[in-house]
């Protein structure tokens, strides 16, 4: 792989810029120690350099459990793959993935309680629900460490949250819609997986706030929860377009982009309605190129997987946590789709 790896490959997998990779590999100042370690580890794994400056000491594997929603959500599938790849690359992690039927707090709470005191560390995409909150309290009281991923949860003990600033992501989406639409009054619709995810709720709040602040002529006529299901998103979008033929913009807070795109294409509204979604996947890449989606707000699942595993492993081993590098968000358009 040494013949093929490039600075761009290292930057993509490390979740940093090529300029940062160049600074690290040429040992120039201005880069945090944590970032420097990540770049060297990535460059070593890709065969770009022969040996990381800190090879570390062989340690006994740590068993970590991650609870992810099942279903057709491509981003969650990419996150699961990233967790498997990061664990395999490290060699000191025994990874156990548990897939929970999406948006079922009973199933999620039940799985958490089964892990209480038996797992040393749990990473979870948690529904903000009383049953889940109580289960997480019992998990922590039993001595199992917890980090939340992608969407945080309120009023529960957990060591860390690994993810983006979802309120900022919602504000960015509102800003893009406001700039892409013609000046003047216009009607918008929101789709969400479920507002029982705090992350989805925060995106909605951020979106509404920036409309009130900067684009008061844009009004939200509907918010429909579609459980991150493409077929449900398709049906709800068809109904919405019949009810509001003058609709000018759509912001999809969660998954279901394929269903919304299908409805827009079938009704002839594709490329007429400004459509903003989340996560760059094989499907949203195609929709960006075709012009059905105008922009996606993307986060890097590999970086999130790496940070979650690193933090949980450090906590379980009683090591001092290195400063967490917040997950960056990026607006992706047809013109700047990463390779």
PDB file of C-alpha atoms in Angstrom, residues 38 80 86 109 217:
ATOM      1  CA  UNK A  38      -3.478  10.277  15.083  1.00  0.00           C
ATOM      2  CA  UNK A  80     -20.623   0.141  12.281  1.00  0.00           C
ATOM      3  CA  UNK A  86     -10.737   0.801  13.895  1.00  0.00           C
ATOM      4  CA  UNK A 109     -33.088  -0.258  27.750  1.00  0.00           C
ATOM      5  CA  UNK A 217     -39.748  35.355   5.740  1.00  0.00           C
TER       6      UNK A 217
END
